[in-house]
Amino acid sequence: MKFYLSLVLLITSISTATVSIADTTLYHIVSQEELQTLTQDNIYSPLSIELEGYIHFSKLELIMSYANDAYIDRKVLFLLQVTFDDDDEDLRWIGDNPDYYRGLDLTMVEQKAEFTRN
């Protein structure tokens, strides 16, 4: 229950950020360890880049289900908020699933919020 409340508060605070209507704000969940070990020269390149060719991003309303499923085994997580230009050729959508086809330059991260599992 504490995790759920923490995540609701986190999502509420992040969703108040102002963004141009012409841009797309998306989110990526990453563990503390992954963010530290998979970043080189300020470019975050998770294993999904090597395995699938892209980084998985999500709309805000899907973060809770992903955090409670794919990331259930990780204790400390970060939620990265990134706003992409709508004409960014490296951002591609398959249905409701946005994927970014290159390493993420961490200067693109507008907010990084930590949340923990209890």
CSV table of N, CA and C in Angstrom, one decimal, residues 13-82:
chain,number,residue,atom,x,y,z
A,13,SER,N,2.8,14.7,-8.9
A,13,SER,CA,3.7,15.8,-8.9
A,13,SER,C,4.3,16.0,-10.3
A,14,ILE,N,4.6,14.9,-11.0
A,14,ILE,CA,5.2,14.9,-12.3
A,14,ILE,C,4.2,15.4,-13.3
A,15,SER,N,3.0,15.0,-13.2
A,15,SER,CA,2.0,15.4,-14.2
A,15,SER,C,1.6,16.9,-14.2
A,16,THR,N,2.1,17.6,-13.2
A,16,THR,CA,1.8,19.1,-13.1
A,16,THR,C,2.8,19.9,-13.9
A,17,ALA,N,3.8,19.2,-14.5
A,17,ALA,CA,4.8,19.9,-15.3
A,17,ALA,C,4.1,20.4,-16.6
A,18,THR,N,4.5,21.6,-17.0
A,18,THR,CA,3.9,22.2,-18.2
A,18,THR,C,4.7,21.8,-19.4
A,19,VAL,N,4.0,21.4,-20.5
A,19,VAL,CA,4.6,21.0,-21.7
A,19,VAL,C,3.9,21.5,-22.9
A,20,SER,N,4.5,21.8,-23.9
A,20,SER,CA,3.9,22.3,-25.1
A,20,SER,C,3.0,21.2,-25.7
A,21,ILE,N,1.8,21.6,-26.2
A,21,ILE,CA,0.9,20.6,-26.8
A,21,ILE,C,1.5,19.9,-28.0
A,22,ALA,N,2.5,20.5,-28.6
A,22,ALA,CA,3.1,20.0,-29.9
A,22,ALA,C,4.1,18.9,-29.6
A,23,ASP,N,4.4,18.7,-28.3
A,23,ASP,CA,5.4,17.7,-28.0
A,23,ASP,C,4.8,16.5,-27.2
A,24,THR,N,5.5,15.4,-27.1
A,24,THR,CA,5.1,14.2,-26.4
A,24,THR,C,5.9,13.9,-25.2
A,25,THR,N,5.3,13.9,-24.0
A,25,THR,CA,6.0,13.6,-22.8
A,25,THR,C,5.7,12.1,-22.5
A,26,LEU,N,6.8,11.4,-22.3
A,26,LEU,CA,6.8,10.0,-22.0
A,26,LEU,C,7.7,9.7,-20.8
A,27,TYR,N,7.6,8.5,-20.3
A,27,TYR,CA,8.2,8.1,-19.1
A,27,TYR,C,8.9,6.7,-19.3
A,28,HIS,N,10.0,6.6,-18.5
A,28,HIS,CA,10.8,5.3,-18.6
A,28,HIS,C,11.2,5.0,-17.1
A,29,ILE,N,10.9,3.7,-16.8
A,29,ILE,CA,11.3,3.2,-15.4
A,29,ILE,C,12.6,2.6,-15.5
A,30,VAL,N,13.5,2.9,-14.6
A,30,VAL,CA,14.8,2.3,-14.6
A,30,VAL,C,15.3,2.1,-13.1
A,31,SER,N,16.0,1.0,-12.9
A,31,SER,CA,16.5,0.8,-11.5
A,31,SER,C,17.7,1.7,-11.3
A,32,GLN,N,18.0,1.9,-10.0
A,32,GLN,CA,19.2,2.7,-9.6
A,32,GLN,C,20.4,2.1,-10.2
A,33,GLU,N,20.6,0.8,-10.1
A,33,GLU,CA,21.8,0.1,-10.6
A,33,GLU,C,21.9,0.2,-12.1
A,34,GLU,N,20.8,0.0,-12.8
A,34,GLU,CA,20.9,0.1,-14.3
A,34,GLU,C,21.3,1.5,-14.7
A,35,LEU,N,20.7,2.5,-14.1
A,35,LEU,CA,21.0,3.9,-14.5
A,35,LEU,C,22.5,4.2,-14.3
A,36,GLN,N,23.1,3.6,-13.2
A,36,GLN,CA,24.5,3.9,-12.9
A,36,GLN,C,25.4,3.1,-13.8
A,37,THR,N,25.1,1.8,-14.0
A,37,THR,CA,26.0,1.0,-14.8
A,37,THR,C,25.8,1.0,-16.3
A,38,LEU,N,24.7,1.5,-16.8
A,38,LEU,CA,24.4,1.5,-18.2
A,38,LEU,C,24.5,2.8,-18.8
A,39,THR,N,25.1,3.8,-18.1
A,39,THR,CA,25.3,5.1,-18.6
A,39,THR,C,26.8,5.4,-18.9
A,40,GLN,N,27.1,5.8,-20.1
A,40,GLN,CA,28.4,6.2,-20.4
A,40,GLN,C,28.4,7.5,-21.2
A,41,ASP,N,29.3,8.4,-20.8
A,41,ASP,CA,29.3,9.7,-21.5
A,41,ASP,C,27.9,10.4,-21.5
A,42,ASN,N,27.2,10.2,-20.4
A,42,ASN,CA,25.9,10.8,-20.2
A,42,ASN,C,24.8,10.2,-21.1
A,43,ILE,N,25.1,9.1,-21.7
A,43,ILE,CA,24.1,8.4,-22.6
A,43,ILE,C,23.7,7.1,-21.9
A,44,TYR,N,22.4,7.0,-21.6
A,44,TYR,CA,21.9,5.8,-21.0
A,44,TYR,C,21.5,4.8,-22.1
A,45,SER,N,22.1,3.6,-22.1
A,45,SER,CA,21.8,2.6,-23.1
A,45,SER,C,21.5,1.3,-22.4
A,46,PRO,N,20.2,1.0,-22.1
A,46,PRO,CA,19.8,-0.2,-21.5
A,46,PRO,C,20.1,-1.4,-22.4
A,47,LEU,N,20.0,-2.6,-21.8
A,47,LEU,CA,20.2,-3.8,-22.6
A,47,LEU,C,19.1,-4.0,-23.7
A,48,SER,N,18.0,-3.3,-23.6
A,48,SER,CA,17.0,-3.4,-24.6
A,48,SER,C,17.5,-2.8,-26.0
A,49,ILE,N,18.4,-1.9,-25.9
A,49,ILE,CA,19.0,-1.3,-27.1
A,49,ILE,C,19.7,-2.4,-27.9
A,50,GLU,N,20.5,-3.2,-27.1
A,50,GLU,CA,21.3,-4.3,-27.8
A,50,GLU,C,20.4,-5.4,-28.2
A,51,LEU,N,19.4,-5.8,-27.4
A,51,LEU,CA,18.5,-6.9,-27.7
A,51,LEU,C,17.4,-6.6,-28.7
A,52,GLU,N,16.8,-5.4,-28.6
A,52,GLU,CA,15.7,-5.1,-29.4
A,52,GLU,C,15.9,-3.9,-30.3
A,53,GLY,N,16.9,-3.1,-30.0
A,53,GLY,CA,17.2,-1.9,-30.8
A,53,GLY,C,16.5,-0.6,-30.3
A,54,TYR,N,15.9,-0.7,-29.1
A,54,TYR,CA,15.2,0.5,-28.6
A,54,TYR,C,15.0,0.5,-27.1
A,55,ILE,N,14.7,1.7,-26.6
A,55,ILE,CA,14.3,1.9,-25.2
A,55,ILE,C,12.8,1.9,-25.1
A,56,HIS,N,12.2,1.2,-24.2
A,56,HIS,CA,10.8,1.2,-24.0
A,56,HIS,C,10.4,2.5,-23.2
A,57,PHE,N,9.4,3.2,-23.6
A,57,PHE,CA,8.9,4.3,-22.9
A,57,PHE,C,7.4,4.1,-22.7
A,58,SER,N,6.7,4.9,-21.9
A,58,SER,CA,5.3,4.7,-21.6
A,58,SER,C,4.6,6.0,-21.4
A,59,LYS,N,3.3,5.9,-21.6
A,59,LYS,CA,2.5,7.0,-21.2
A,59,LYS,C,2.3,7.0,-19.7
A,60,LEU,N,2.1,8.1,-19.0
A,60,LEU,CA,2.0,8.2,-17.6
A,60,LEU,C,1.0,7.2,-17.0
A,61,GLU,N,-0.2,7.1,-17.6
A,61,GLU,CA,-1.2,6.3,-17.1
A,61,GLU,C,-0.9,4.8,-17.0
A,62,LEU,N,0.2,4.3,-17.7
A,62,LEU,CA,0.5,2.9,-17.7
A,62,LEU,C,1.7,2.6,-16.8
A,63,ILE,N,2.3,3.6,-16.2
A,63,ILE,CA,3.5,3.4,-15.3
A,63,ILE,C,3.2,2.5,-14.2
A,64,MET,N,2.0,2.6,-13.5
A,64,MET,CA,1.7,1.8,-12.3
A,64,MET,C,1.7,0.3,-12.7
A,65,SER,N,1.1,0.0,-13.8
A,65,SER,CA,1.0,-1.5,-14.2
A,65,SER,C,2.4,-2.0,-14.5
A,66,TYR,N,3.2,-1.2,-15.2
A,66,TYR,CA,4.6,-1.7,-15.5
A,66,TYR,C,5.4,-1.8,-14.3
A,67,ALA,N,5.3,-0.9,-13.4
A,67,ALA,CA,6.1,-0.9,-12.1
A,67,ALA,C,5.8,-2.1,-11.3
A,68,ASN,N,4.5,-2.5,-11.3
A,68,ASN,CA,4.1,-3.7,-10.5
A,68,ASN,C,4.2,-5.0,-11.3
A,69,ASP,N,4.7,-5.0,-12.5
A,69,ASP,CA,4.9,-6.2,-13.3
A,69,ASP,C,6.3,-6.4,-13.7
A,70,ALA,N,6.8,-5.7,-14.6
A,70,ALA,CA,8.1,-5.9,-15.2
A,70,ALA,C,9.3,-5.6,-14.2
A,71,TYR,N,9.0,-4.7,-13.2
A,71,TYR,CA,10.0,-4.2,-12.3
A,71,TYR,C,9.8,-4.7,-10.9
A,72,ILE,N,9.0,-5.7,-10.7
A,72,ILE,CA,8.6,-6.1,-9.4
A,72,ILE,C,9.8,-6.6,-8.5
A,73,ASP,N,10.9,-7.0,-9.2
A,73,ASP,CA,12.1,-7.6,-8.5
A,73,ASP,C,13.1,-6.5,-8.1
A,74,ARG,N,12.8,-5.2,-8.5
A,74,ARG,CA,13.8,-4.2,-8.2
A,74,ARG,C,13.3,-3.3,-7.0
A,75,LYS,N,14.2,-3.0,-6.1
A,75,LYS,CA,13.9,-2.3,-4.9
A,75,LYS,C,13.7,-0.8,-5.2
A,76,VAL,N,14.8,-0.1,-5.7
A,76,VAL,CA,14.8,1.3,-5.9
A,76,VAL,C,14.7,1.6,-7.4
A,77,LEU,N,13.6,2.4,-7.7
A,77,LEU,CA,13.4,2.7,-9.1
A,77,LEU,C,13.4,4.2,-9.3
A,78,PHE,N,13.7,4.6,-10.5
A,78,PHE,CA,13.6,6.0,-10.9
A,78,PHE,C,12.6,6.1,-12.1
A,79,LEU,N,11.8,7.1,-12.1
A,79,LEU,CA,10.9,7.4,-13.2
A,79,LEU,C,11.5,8.6,-13.9
A,80,LEU,N,11.9,8.4,-15.2
A,80,LEU,CA,12.5,9.5,-16.0
A,80,LEU,C,11.4,10.1,-16.8
A,81,GLN,N,11.3,11.4,-16.8
A,81,GLN,CA,10.3,12.1,-17.7
A,81,GLN,C,11.1,12.8,-18.8
A,82,VAL,N,10.7,12.5,-20.0
A,82,VAL,CA,11.3,13.0,-21.2
A,82,VAL,C,10.2,13.6,-22.1
